[in-house]
Amino acid sequence: MSSGDERLDATRHNIYGFLPQRKDNGFYIALEFFALVRGVCELNPGMFLNPNSDGKKYRRISHDFARRVACGVLPLAALEGIMDREETLAASQALFSSLLVVSPGQNKLSNNWKTRHFFPFDGEMIHYDALERGRPPKREIIIQEEVFRGAGRWIYAALSRDSNSPRRQVVADRMQSLFETDSSALGRLFRNAATHNVKPVDSNFPDLMSSIDLHEDVSDWPERLRQGVQNIVTREQLPRTSRIRDLMHWMPYCLARHVLALAAATAEIPEPHLAVDLQRTSNQLKTQSQSQVKDFRSIFSKAHLADTPADDAREAQSSTSAMKRANKESGETAGFFTQTLFKVGALNSDGGTRNFTITPPLSAALVAAATAPGKEMNFNHFVDLIATDFKAVIGRPTLVGIKWLDRIDNGVFEKNESLFASQLRASGLLTRYSDSTSMVHREVLP
Amino acid sequence: MDLRRRDGWVGGVLPVQRNAAVERMRRHHPDYSGSAGLVVEQNRDDRSTYPTVSRQVIRKLVDRAESRLIIITGDAGHGKTSMCLDLLEDLGVSKEEARYRLQSDTRGETELAQTSSGRPLRIIMDLSYFAQETAGKLLADLFSADDGVTVVCANEGHLRAALSTLTHASTSLILDILRNSDTTGRISDDDEQIVVINLNYQSVLQGFQPQSGFIAWALRDYLDDESEWSICSQCDARDICPILESRTQLTEPAHALRRRNSVAELFRAVEESGVVVTFRHALMLLSYSLCGGIDCSTVEGFYESGPTDRTWQYQHLYHQAIFGDLLDDGTRSSIPAIDAARLLDPGYTSIRSVDDRFDIADLPRMRPPDPRTLHQSMRTSSQRRQYEESVRAVFVYMRRTAFFDADRPDALERLGLENGDVFQDLLEGSELTESLTMKLIGGLEAAQGIPSLPGAHPLRIVDPAFYSAQSTAAVLSRELSPGNLSVQVSPDLSNNGESDWHLVSTVEWSPRQIELVLRIPGSSHVTIPLGIIEFELLSRWSEGLSCRVQHEEVVRNLLSHLGKVPSPPTLDSEDVRVIVNGTTLTLDFANGRFRSWN
């Protein structure tokens, strides 16, 4: 690594407390965290979410065999002694490929198994990254980071450094039971497939205390993350799969917003409120949202610029060229932010003119994170809460301090709110009563 | 010289009469400003009201020594305020005085009457007067009050919103009653101090008798008072009046009963599809359909422009207007019953044996334009489209008319519910037959994306991990033999004797949905609630019809229940049963080898 790269990483680490990377986005963040959960619980269940990582070991399991079968890169000839016939391979491939996580924009037919991960329906399915090294015939598979680049470790650090000890304990207990392996057919399938994986690796747990800075004095998102995770994992009435899916959306969303909050703080501007537009046609809110997506790019650049130590050479340059350089150097962070929001359903596209939106799985996660288990909340209150706590504006909030609110007509907000309510209703998350009262709830209530 | 004055009076006689019954119905129309005639607080009409079961129930409840808080809830328009007025009247307060007292004390601070045991009675007429937090605190205070009994009327949405702001012990009691009443039928807490009467379970039909419920009563109230309708015989427009024509069709001795029963059947199907029909909405829809959305002055206008014109009336006849074609989208969506009725519209259900009997040449006198008279030759595509539209309108008209004139046996089929009769038989207590069980199994498997097998076979339940649309294969998590499937009607009536106060006996009760019970050997059971639409879809899916996109909500709901079926306990074998492209395979992993066989 060159000294320039090291200086760049130091700057980014200084601003964000970890190194956000474009490649390490969306669901990979949650999947890396789940891999840590499994890894720690396999060897040291008592140390799970313990902030002190001294002497802690964790196990890394790859599931490379099942992933390669799922992506169709293993022909029958290579499976001699493992698969008895073509039909068995076809059935296994169909089964495994049905269980892969599908991210928006991802090529479902891609046979790059290193970027395809299993949805953790069962604790047995959780796995770490793996990649291939060397050329044939000496090519070998090693358990090493491919897309897991540390964002999942940030989630682990945020949850383990919760000063509210009872909450941390509850989250640790429920999280472990969420990923318990059981005797289900799925668990048996993966347990047997795992016998053909490369050997699991037991490693020292990374020192998260020194490598990750949460910047809790600047951003509220670590605290929001913890509260939301507690609300999700303690929701016993909700099927396990739904709770895991909610976590997979909620955790990356929080981290992306945390990155934005830190960039804004470094650039010395208030944390922006996202203009969330759900309408198809062009309107004032969509225009505002589109310009925000562009503006946020410059917030990351300004943050970078603000944190770079000024030296003579830099001062000699014009401000335009300094900004250009900052733009280039903050590209990884901006990519992390937009790609993560796009993958979890908070951004409508990964290219072109984009605007912030909210898709049904993300809205389910937000409801789960915002409401206590078994409780319901008035829809208007929920929209207000999203605006004040999650800093995402869907309807006209009853708060002041957002400059652009005045530029948008009430009718636009009303239509947006109504579309959001319809989306929640279609997902079974909202019950509308005849007196115009709508209640939001994550569980399907009678 | 034209002697006609601006109000239509010519001198001596009025050519077109005004019927007071029609004017009264007009005030109940959904598009009438405020529909003030149907809001008790704004209505000064002293006509007798429908004697509901709840009226007697609440009278008994306030007299009980245990009662402290009686909550009457439900959607707006069920008759909560009316019930309170009736209660005060039953306790000796005059109607006018009762109105005054209710409206002057909205917080329930003063004693409005005394129960027969001498306890003070307080009433909060509408909890919606208060903001959520205030309403929640008010409820908590009322529960803590020492003496007396308080009746609180609250729309269900506002009640739930108010309760969500509190952590008081009574809050969870009320929410538990609200949530559990439809499964257990219990409407009170263990001490029977809090009773919740949820009028959303109130049906516009009584039991299974179309002649005895609210709909039958309302039709009688609107149509059967000869003294009100006799004025129509003196009206010059009587031959072209669609309102009078509708009334005639629904009162002529030979057919009236059948047609009225058909109206009630339509409402029954609407309720069984899961829609709550309030008394107010039922009256709106009935009055609108009986008048066709117009009144005497509109008829007069038509009469003046064409005294013999019979081409405009057909849309205003009751059997057409009840489906709300002429209402705007906003009005229709504000009344869920209209949307539900339109979903079941017989005009858009094609049944060969029914359609073949229609003859365009034999249309009644108030009919849609005859398509054959439109164009002599259809030269342009626009003319052809106009002709097709016209033919469609005629068929819609005739199918709707035939539905109300039809005999009972195929009424539900004409509403597009081919399996509706089977569903209603189950509601009335029939058991599952073998063929019906297989049909439901086929439907449930189709909802999970599994192609059905011919002949008798167990219900195959796939692992919830494979519910996504991208799945091309699935692991079978459980197989349930057909004997483990049964149906029951909710709520459970078996504990009816444990408490005096049971949901079924406190409102006008009609069962509306069944529960499909999946008995899990070695475990408890999983129930899947099914309304008439879900039942119809399951039956159709079992026959091969499938549209997961259009019915995504129903599929998701069914899968959320099927996902609760637990996997069987640990097996010694490592076999896994999988379905790939409709074929069931067994995968085995002995000694690290993957083997499969059919």
Short mmCIF file of N, CA, C and O in Angstrom, two decimals, chain A residues 98-201:
data_model
loop_
_atom_site.label_atom_id
_atom_site.label_comp_id
_atom_site.label_asym_id
_atom_site.label_seq_id
_atom_site.Cartn_x
_atom_site.Cartn_y
_atom_site.Cartn_z
N SER A 98 -32.00 -21.46 -4.87
CA SER A 98 -33.23 -20.81 -4.36
C SER A 98 -32.99 -20.13 -3.02
O SER A 98 -33.84 -19.37 -2.57
N LEU A 99 -31.88 -20.44 -2.39
CA LEU A 99 -31.65 -19.91 -1.04
C LEU A 99 -30.65 -18.76 -1.01
O LEU A 99 -30.29 -18.27 0.05
N LEU A 100 -30.19 -18.35 -2.19
CA LEU A 100 -29.21 -17.26 -2.24
C LEU A 100 -29.90 -15.92 -2.01
O LEU A 100 -31.06 -15.73 -2.40
N VAL A 101 -29.20 -15.01 -1.38
CA VAL A 101 -29.72 -13.65 -1.20
C VAL A 101 -29.73 -12.97 -2.56
O VAL A 101 -28.76 -13.06 -3.31
N VAL A 102 -30.85 -12.34 -2.87
CA VAL A 102 -30.91 -11.60 -4.12
C VAL A 102 -30.98 -10.11 -3.79
O VAL A 102 -31.93 -9.65 -3.16
N SER A 103 -29.96 -9.39 -4.19
CA SER A 103 -29.95 -7.94 -3.96
C SER A 103 -30.48 -7.25 -5.21
O SER A 103 -30.28 -7.75 -6.32
N PRO A 104 -31.09 -6.08 -5.05
CA PRO A 104 -31.52 -5.34 -6.24
C PRO A 104 -30.32 -5.07 -7.14
O PRO A 104 -29.23 -4.76 -6.66
N GLY A 105 -30.53 -5.21 -8.41
CA GLY A 105 -29.47 -4.91 -9.36
C GLY A 105 -28.46 -6.02 -9.55
O GLY A 105 -27.56 -5.92 -10.36
N GLN A 106 -28.60 -7.10 -8.77
CA GLN A 106 -27.63 -8.17 -8.86
C GLN A 106 -27.97 -9.11 -10.02
O GLN A 106 -29.15 -9.40 -10.26
N ASN A 107 -26.98 -9.57 -10.73
CA ASN A 107 -27.21 -10.50 -11.82
C ASN A 107 -27.46 -11.89 -11.22
O ASN A 107 -26.57 -12.53 -10.69
N LYS A 108 -28.73 -12.32 -11.36
CA LYS A 108 -29.11 -13.58 -10.71
C LYS A 108 -28.46 -14.78 -11.40
O LYS A 108 -28.43 -15.87 -10.86
N LEU A 109 -28.04 -14.58 -12.63
CA LEU A 109 -27.46 -15.69 -13.38
C LEU A 109 -25.93 -15.73 -13.27
O LEU A 109 -25.29 -16.60 -13.84
N SER A 110 -25.38 -14.77 -12.54
CA SER A 110 -23.92 -14.72 -12.42
C SER A 110 -23.40 -15.99 -11.74
O SER A 110 -23.98 -16.47 -10.77
N ASN A 111 -22.30 -16.52 -12.26
CA ASN A 111 -21.74 -17.72 -11.62
C ASN A 111 -20.53 -17.36 -10.74
O ASN A 111 -19.73 -18.21 -10.41
N ASN A 112 -20.44 -16.08 -10.38
CA ASN A 112 -19.37 -15.66 -9.48
C ASN A 112 -19.80 -15.99 -8.04
O ASN A 112 -20.40 -15.17 -7.35
N TRP A 113 -19.50 -17.22 -7.63
CA TRP A 113 -20.02 -17.70 -6.35
C TRP A 113 -19.47 -16.91 -5.16
O TRP A 113 -20.05 -16.88 -4.10
N LYS A 114 -18.35 -16.21 -5.38
CA LYS A 114 -17.71 -15.51 -4.25
C LYS A 114 -18.52 -14.30 -3.80
O LYS A 114 -18.35 -13.82 -2.69
N THR A 115 -19.39 -13.82 -4.68
CA THR A 115 -20.21 -12.67 -4.28
C THR A 115 -21.65 -13.10 -3.96
O THR A 115 -22.50 -12.25 -3.70
N ARG A 116 -21.91 -14.39 -4.03
CA ARG A 116 -23.27 -14.87 -3.72
C ARG A 116 -23.26 -15.53 -2.34
O ARG A 116 -22.43 -16.40 -2.07
N HIS A 117 -24.19 -15.12 -1.51
CA HIS A 117 -24.24 -15.61 -0.13
C HIS A 117 -25.64 -16.17 0.16
O HIS A 117 -26.62 -15.75 -0.44
N PHE A 118 -25.70 -17.07 1.11
CA PHE A 118 -26.99 -17.66 1.47
C PHE A 118 -27.73 -16.77 2.46
O PHE A 118 -27.12 -16.15 3.34
N PHE A 119 -29.05 -16.74 2.30
CA PHE A 119 -29.89 -16.06 3.28
C PHE A 119 -29.92 -16.95 4.54
O PHE A 119 -30.21 -18.14 4.44
N PRO A 120 -29.65 -16.40 5.70
CA PRO A 120 -29.53 -17.26 6.89
C PRO A 120 -30.87 -17.71 7.47
O PRO A 120 -31.21 -17.34 8.59
N PHE A 121 -31.59 -18.52 6.72
CA PHE A 121 -32.87 -19.01 7.25
C PHE A 121 -32.64 -19.91 8.47
O PHE A 121 -33.50 -20.06 9.32
N ASP A 122 -31.49 -20.53 8.51
CA ASP A 122 -31.15 -21.43 9.61
C ASP A 122 -29.72 -21.08 10.02
O ASP A 122 -28.91 -20.69 9.17
N GLY A 123 -29.43 -21.22 11.32
CA GLY A 123 -28.09 -20.88 11.80
C GLY A 123 -27.00 -21.62 11.05
O GLY A 123 -25.88 -21.11 10.87
N GLU A 124 -27.33 -22.82 10.59
CA GLU A 124 -26.36 -23.65 9.88
C GLU A 124 -25.96 -23.03 8.54
O GLU A 124 -24.93 -23.36 7.97
N MET A 125 -26.77 -22.13 8.04
CA MET A 125 -26.53 -21.56 6.70
C MET A 125 -25.60 -20.35 6.73
O MET A 125 -25.20 -19.85 5.68
N ILE A 126 -25.32 -19.83 7.93
CA ILE A 126 -24.49 -18.62 8.01
C ILE A 126 -23.05 -18.97 7.64
O ILE A 126 -22.54 -20.01 8.05
N HIS A 127 -22.42 -18.11 6.88
CA HIS A 127 -21.05 -18.42 6.46
C HIS A 127 -20.24 -17.15 6.26
O HIS A 127 -20.79 -16.05 6.17
N TYR A 128 -18.95 -17.36 6.18
CA TYR A 128 -18.01 -16.26 5.98
C TYR A 128 -17.64 -16.19 4.51
O TYR A 128 -18.05 -17.01 3.70
N ASP A 129 -16.86 -15.16 4.18
CA ASP A 129 -16.38 -15.02 2.79
C ASP A 129 -15.33 -16.08 2.46
O ASP A 129 -14.65 -16.59 3.34
N ALA A 130 -15.21 -16.36 1.20
CA ALA A 130 -14.12 -17.23 0.74
C ALA A 130 -13.74 -16.79 -0.66
O ALA A 130 -14.54 -16.16 -1.36
N LEU A 131 -12.54 -17.09 -1.07
CA LEU A 131 -12.16 -16.76 -2.45
C LEU A 131 -11.15 -17.78 -2.98
O LEU A 131 -10.63 -18.61 -2.23
N GLU A 132 -10.90 -17.71 -4.27
CA GLU A 132 -9.99 -18.66 -4.90
C GLU A 132 -8.63 -17.98 -5.07
O GLU A 132 -8.57 -16.79 -5.41
N ARG A 133 -7.60 -18.77 -4.88
CA ARG A 133 -6.25 -18.22 -5.06
C ARG A 133 -5.45 -19.18 -5.95
O ARG A 133 -5.63 -20.40 -5.86
N GLY A 134 -4.61 -18.61 -6.78
CA GLY A 134 -3.75 -19.44 -7.64
C GLY A 134 -4.41 -19.78 -8.96
O GLY A 134 -5.58 -19.45 -9.20
N ARG A 135 -3.64 -20.43 -9.80
CA ARG A 135 -4.15 -20.82 -11.12
C ARG A 135 -4.31 -22.34 -11.15
O ARG A 135 -3.60 -23.04 -10.45
N PRO A 136 -5.20 -22.83 -12.00
CA PRO A 136 -5.34 -24.28 -12.09
C PRO A 136 -4.03 -24.89 -12.55
O PRO A 136 -3.31 -24.24 -13.32
N PRO A 137 -3.60 -26.04 -12.15
CA PRO A 137 -4.37 -26.94 -11.29
C PRO A 137 -4.12 -26.71 -9.80
O PRO A 137 -4.58 -27.47 -8.97
N LYS A 138 -3.36 -25.64 -9.49
CA LYS A 138 -3.02 -25.42 -8.07
C LYS A 138 -3.99 -24.46 -7.40
O LYS A 138 -3.72 -23.95 -6.31
N ARG A 139 -5.08 -24.19 -8.06
CA ARG A 139 -6.04 -23.24 -7.48
C ARG A 139 -6.61 -23.81 -6.18
O ARG A 139 -6.96 -24.99 -6.11
N GLU A 140 -6.68 -22.96 -5.19
CA GLU A 140 -7.25 -23.42 -3.91
C GLU A 140 -8.22 -22.37 -3.36
O GLU A 140 -8.15 -21.19 -3.73
N ILE A 141 -9.10 -22.86 -2.51
CA ILE A 141 -10.08 -21.95 -1.90
C ILE A 141 -9.60 -21.62 -0.50
O ILE A 141 -9.24 -22.52 0.27
N ILE A 142 -9.58 -20.34 -0.20
CA ILE A 142 -9.18 -19.94 1.14
C ILE A 142 -10.28 -19.08 1.76
O ILE A 142 -11.03 -18.40 1.05
N ILE A 143 -10.37 -19.13 3.07
CA ILE A 143 -11.38 -18.32 3.76
C ILE A 143 -10.77 -16.95 4.03
O ILE A 143 -9.88 -16.80 4.86
N GLN A 144 -11.21 -16.00 3.28
CA GLN A 144 -10.64 -14.66 3.37
C GLN A 144 -11.68 -13.65 2.90
O GLN A 144 -12.60 -14.00 2.15
N GLU A 145 -11.50 -12.39 3.31
CA GLU A 145 -12.48 -11.37 2.96
C GLU A 145 -12.53 -11.13 1.46
O GLU A 145 -11.49 -10.90 0.85
N GLU A 146 -13.72 -11.22 0.91
CA GLU A 146 -13.92 -10.85 -0.49
C GLU A 146 -14.82 -9.60 -0.52
O GLU A 146 -14.43 -8.55 -1.00
N VAL A 147 -16.01 -9.74 0.03
CA VAL A 147 -16.91 -8.58 0.11
C VAL A 147 -17.14 -8.14 1.56
O VAL A 147 -17.68 -7.06 1.80
N PHE A 148 -16.78 -8.96 2.52
CA PHE A 148 -16.91 -8.57 3.93
C PHE A 148 -15.68 -7.72 4.28
O PHE A 148 -14.61 -8.27 4.54
N ARG A 149 -15.85 -6.41 4.30
CA ARG A 149 -14.69 -5.54 4.48
C ARG A 149 -14.73 -4.73 5.78
O ARG A 149 -14.14 -3.68 5.87
N GLY A 150 -15.51 -5.18 6.74
CA GLY A 150 -15.43 -4.52 8.03
C GLY A 150 -16.68 -3.79 8.48
O GLY A 150 -16.78 -3.39 9.64
N ALA A 151 -17.65 -3.61 7.58
CA ALA A 151 -18.87 -2.91 7.99
C ALA A 151 -19.65 -3.76 8.99
O ALA A 151 -20.27 -3.23 9.93
N GLY A 152 -19.64 -5.08 8.82
CA GLY A 152 -20.30 -5.98 9.78
C GLY A 152 -19.64 -5.91 11.13
O GLY A 152 -20.31 -6.03 12.16
N ARG A 153 -18.33 -5.70 11.12
CA ARG A 153 -17.62 -5.56 12.41
C ARG A 153 -18.06 -4.28 13.12
O ARG A 153 -18.13 -4.23 14.34
N TRP A 154 -18.35 -3.23 12.34
CA TRP A 154 -18.83 -1.98 12.94
C TRP A 154 -20.16 -2.25 13.67
O TRP A 154 -20.37 -1.78 14.78
N ILE A 155 -21.05 -3.04 13.04
CA ILE A 155 -22.34 -3.36 13.68
C ILE A 155 -22.08 -4.11 14.99
O ILE A 155 -22.69 -3.82 16.03
N TYR A 156 -21.16 -5.07 14.93
CA TYR A 156 -20.83 -5.84 16.14
C TYR A 156 -20.30 -4.91 17.23
O TYR A 156 -20.71 -5.00 18.39
N ALA A 157 -19.43 -3.99 16.83
CA ALA A 157 -18.85 -3.07 17.81
C ALA A 157 -19.94 -2.19 18.42
O ALA A 157 -19.97 -1.97 19.63
N ALA A 158 -20.85 -1.70 17.57
CA ALA A 158 -21.91 -0.81 18.08
C ALA A 158 -22.80 -1.54 19.08
O ALA A 158 -23.17 -0.99 20.11
N LEU A 159 -23.13 -2.79 18.79
CA LEU A 159 -24.01 -3.53 19.70
C LEU A 159 -23.27 -3.95 20.96
O LEU A 159 -23.86 -3.97 22.05
N SER A 160 -22.00 -4.28 20.82
CA SER A 160 -21.28 -4.76 22.01
C SER A 160 -20.89 -3.60 22.93
O SER A 160 -20.66 -3.82 24.11
N ARG A 161 -20.84 -2.39 22.41
CA ARG A 161 -20.47 -1.26 23.27
C ARG A 161 -21.70 -0.52 23.80
O ARG A 161 -21.66 0.66 24.07
N ASP A 162 -22.78 -1.22 23.91
CA ASP A 162 -24.02 -0.61 24.43
C ASP A 162 -23.86 -0.39 25.94
O ASP A 162 -23.64 -1.34 26.70
N SER A 163 -23.96 0.87 26.35
CA SER A 163 -23.81 1.16 27.79
C SER A 163 -25.02 0.67 28.59
O SER A 163 -24.95 0.55 29.80
N ASN A 164 -26.13 0.42 27.90
CA ASN A 164 -27.31 -0.13 28.55
C ASN A 164 -27.14 -1.66 28.64
O ASN A 164 -27.52 -2.41 27.74
N SER A 165 -26.53 -2.11 29.74
CA SER A 165 -26.17 -3.54 29.84
C SER A 165 -27.34 -4.50 29.73
O SER A 165 -27.24 -5.52 29.05
N PRO A 166 -28.49 -4.21 30.43
CA PRO A 166 -29.61 -5.15 30.28
C PRO A 166 -30.03 -5.30 28.82
O PRO A 166 -30.31 -6.40 28.37
N ARG A 167 -30.03 -4.16 28.08
CA ARG A 167 -30.42 -4.26 26.67
C ARG A 167 -29.41 -5.09 25.89
O ARG A 167 -29.79 -5.92 25.07
N ARG A 168 -28.14 -4.86 26.17
CA ARG A 168 -27.10 -5.62 25.45
C ARG A 168 -27.27 -7.12 25.71
O ARG A 168 -27.17 -7.94 24.80
N GLN A 169 -27.61 -7.45 26.96
CA GLN A 169 -27.77 -8.86 27.31
C GLN A 169 -28.98 -9.46 26.59
O GLN A 169 -28.93 -10.58 26.07
N VAL A 170 -30.08 -8.69 26.59
CA VAL A 170 -31.30 -9.18 25.91
C VAL A 170 -31.00 -9.40 24.43
O VAL A 170 -31.36 -10.44 23.86
N VAL A 171 -30.33 -8.43 23.81
CA VAL A 171 -30.03 -8.55 22.38
C VAL A 171 -29.14 -9.77 22.14
O VAL A 171 -29.36 -10.56 21.22
N ALA A 172 -28.15 -9.96 23.01
CA ALA A 172 -27.23 -11.10 22.83
C ALA A 172 -28.00 -12.42 22.94
O ALA A 172 -27.82 -13.32 22.11
N ASP A 173 -28.86 -12.51 23.96
CA ASP A 173 -29.60 -13.77 24.16
C ASP A 173 -30.53 -14.06 22.98
O ASP A 173 -30.57 -15.17 22.45
N ARG A 174 -31.29 -13.04 22.61
CA ARG A 174 -32.28 -13.26 21.53
C ARG A 174 -31.60 -13.49 20.19
O ARG A 174 -32.09 -14.23 19.36
N MET A 175 -30.47 -12.80 20.00
CA MET A 175 -29.77 -12.97 18.73
C MET A 175 -29.25 -14.40 18.62
O MET A 175 -29.33 -15.02 17.55
N GLN A 176 -28.77 -14.93 19.72
CA GLN A 176 -28.28 -16.32 19.69
C GLN A 176 -29.41 -17.28 19.40
O GLN A 176 -29.26 -18.21 18.61
N SER A 177 -30.56 -17.05 20.06
CA SER A 177 -31.67 -17.99 19.82
C SER A 177 -32.23 -17.82 18.41
O SER A 177 -32.76 -18.76 17.83
N LEU A 178 -32.06 -16.62 17.84
CA LEU A 178 -32.53 -16.39 16.47
C LEU A 178 -31.78 -17.27 15.48
O LEU A 178 -32.32 -17.73 14.49
N PHE A 179 -30.49 -17.49 15.78
CA PHE A 179 -29.67 -18.26 14.83
C PHE A 179 -29.33 -19.65 15.34
O PHE A 179 -28.36 -20.26 14.90
N GLU A 180 -30.14 -20.13 16.27
CA GLU A 180 -29.93 -21.50 16.73
C GLU A 180 -30.14 -22.46 15.58
O GLU A 180 -31.06 -22.28 14.78
N THR A 181 -29.31 -23.46 15.49
CA THR A 181 -29.57 -24.46 14.45
C THR A 181 -30.55 -25.47 15.03
O THR A 181 -30.52 -25.77 16.21
N ASP A 182 -31.45 -25.89 14.20
CA ASP A 182 -32.41 -26.87 14.68
C ASP A 182 -32.34 -28.11 13.79
O ASP A 182 -31.46 -28.26 12.95
N SER A 183 -33.31 -28.96 13.99
CA SER A 183 -33.27 -30.23 13.28
C SER A 183 -34.00 -30.15 11.94
O SER A 183 -34.38 -31.16 11.39
N SER A 184 -34.21 -28.94 11.44
CA SER A 184 -34.97 -28.82 10.20
C SER A 184 -34.21 -29.46 9.04
O SER A 184 -33.00 -29.65 9.09
N ALA A 185 -34.98 -29.76 8.00
CA ALA A 185 -34.38 -30.39 6.82
C ALA A 185 -33.31 -29.49 6.22
O ALA A 185 -32.27 -29.95 5.76
N LEU A 186 -33.57 -28.17 6.31
CA LEU A 186 -32.62 -27.22 5.76
C LEU A 186 -31.29 -27.28 6.51
O LEU A 186 -30.21 -27.26 5.92
N GLY A 187 -31.39 -27.38 7.84
CA GLY A 187 -30.19 -27.48 8.67
C GLY A 187 -29.40 -28.74 8.32
O GLY A 187 -28.17 -28.72 8.20
N ARG A 188 -30.12 -29.86 8.13
CA ARG A 188 -29.45 -31.14 7.79
C ARG A 188 -28.74 -31.03 6.45
O ARG A 188 -27.63 -31.50 6.28
N LEU A 189 -29.43 -30.37 5.51
CA LEU A 189 -28.87 -30.23 4.17
C LEU A 189 -27.54 -29.49 4.23
O LEU A 189 -26.54 -29.92 3.64
N PHE A 190 -27.52 -28.39 4.97
CA PHE A 190 -26.29 -27.57 5.01
C PHE A 190 -25.21 -28.21 5.88
O PHE A 190 -24.03 -28.03 5.61
N ARG A 191 -25.64 -28.93 6.89
CA ARG A 191 -24.65 -29.61 7.73
C ARG A 191 -23.89 -30.64 6.89
O ARG A 191 -22.69 -30.79 7.00
N ASN A 192 -24.62 -31.32 6.03
CA ASN A 192 -23.98 -32.34 5.19
C ASN A 192 -23.15 -31.70 4.07
O ASN A 192 -22.08 -32.20 3.74
N ALA A 193 -23.69 -30.61 3.52
CA ALA A 193 -22.93 -29.94 2.46
C ALA A 193 -21.61 -29.39 3.02
O ALA A 193 -20.60 -29.33 2.32
N ALA A 194 -21.65 -29.00 4.31
CA ALA A 194 -20.47 -28.38 4.92
C ALA A 194 -19.29 -29.35 5.00
O ALA A 194 -18.14 -28.92 5.11
N THR A 195 -19.56 -30.65 4.90
CA THR A 195 -18.45 -31.61 4.98
C THR A 195 -17.53 -31.51 3.77
O THR A 195 -16.43 -32.01 3.78
N HIS A 196 -18.00 -30.86 2.70
CA HIS A 196 -17.19 -30.71 1.50
C HIS A 196 -16.58 -29.31 1.39
O HIS A 196 -16.00 -28.96 0.36
N ASN A 197 -16.77 -28.50 2.41
CA ASN A 197 -16.17 -27.16 2.41
C ASN A 197 -14.69 -27.23 2.72
O ASN A 197 -14.20 -28.27 3.20
N VAL A 198 -13.99 -26.13 2.47
CA VAL A 198 -12.63 -26.07 2.99
C VAL A 198 -12.72 -26.02 4.51
O VAL A 198 -13.75 -25.61 5.07
N LYS A 199 -11.66 -26.41 5.14
CA LYS A 199 -11.68 -26.53 6.60
C LYS A 199 -11.96 -25.17 7.26
O LYS A 199 -11.34 -24.17 6.87
N PRO A 200 -12.87 -25.13 8.23
CA PRO A 200 -13.11 -23.86 8.92
C PRO A 200 -11.83 -23.35 9.59
O PRO A 200 -10.96 -24.12 9.96
N VAL A 201 -11.76 -22.03 9.72
CA VAL A 201 -10.57 -21.41 10.31
C VAL A 201 -10.95 -20.77 11.64
O VAL A 201 -11.94 -20.04 11.71
#
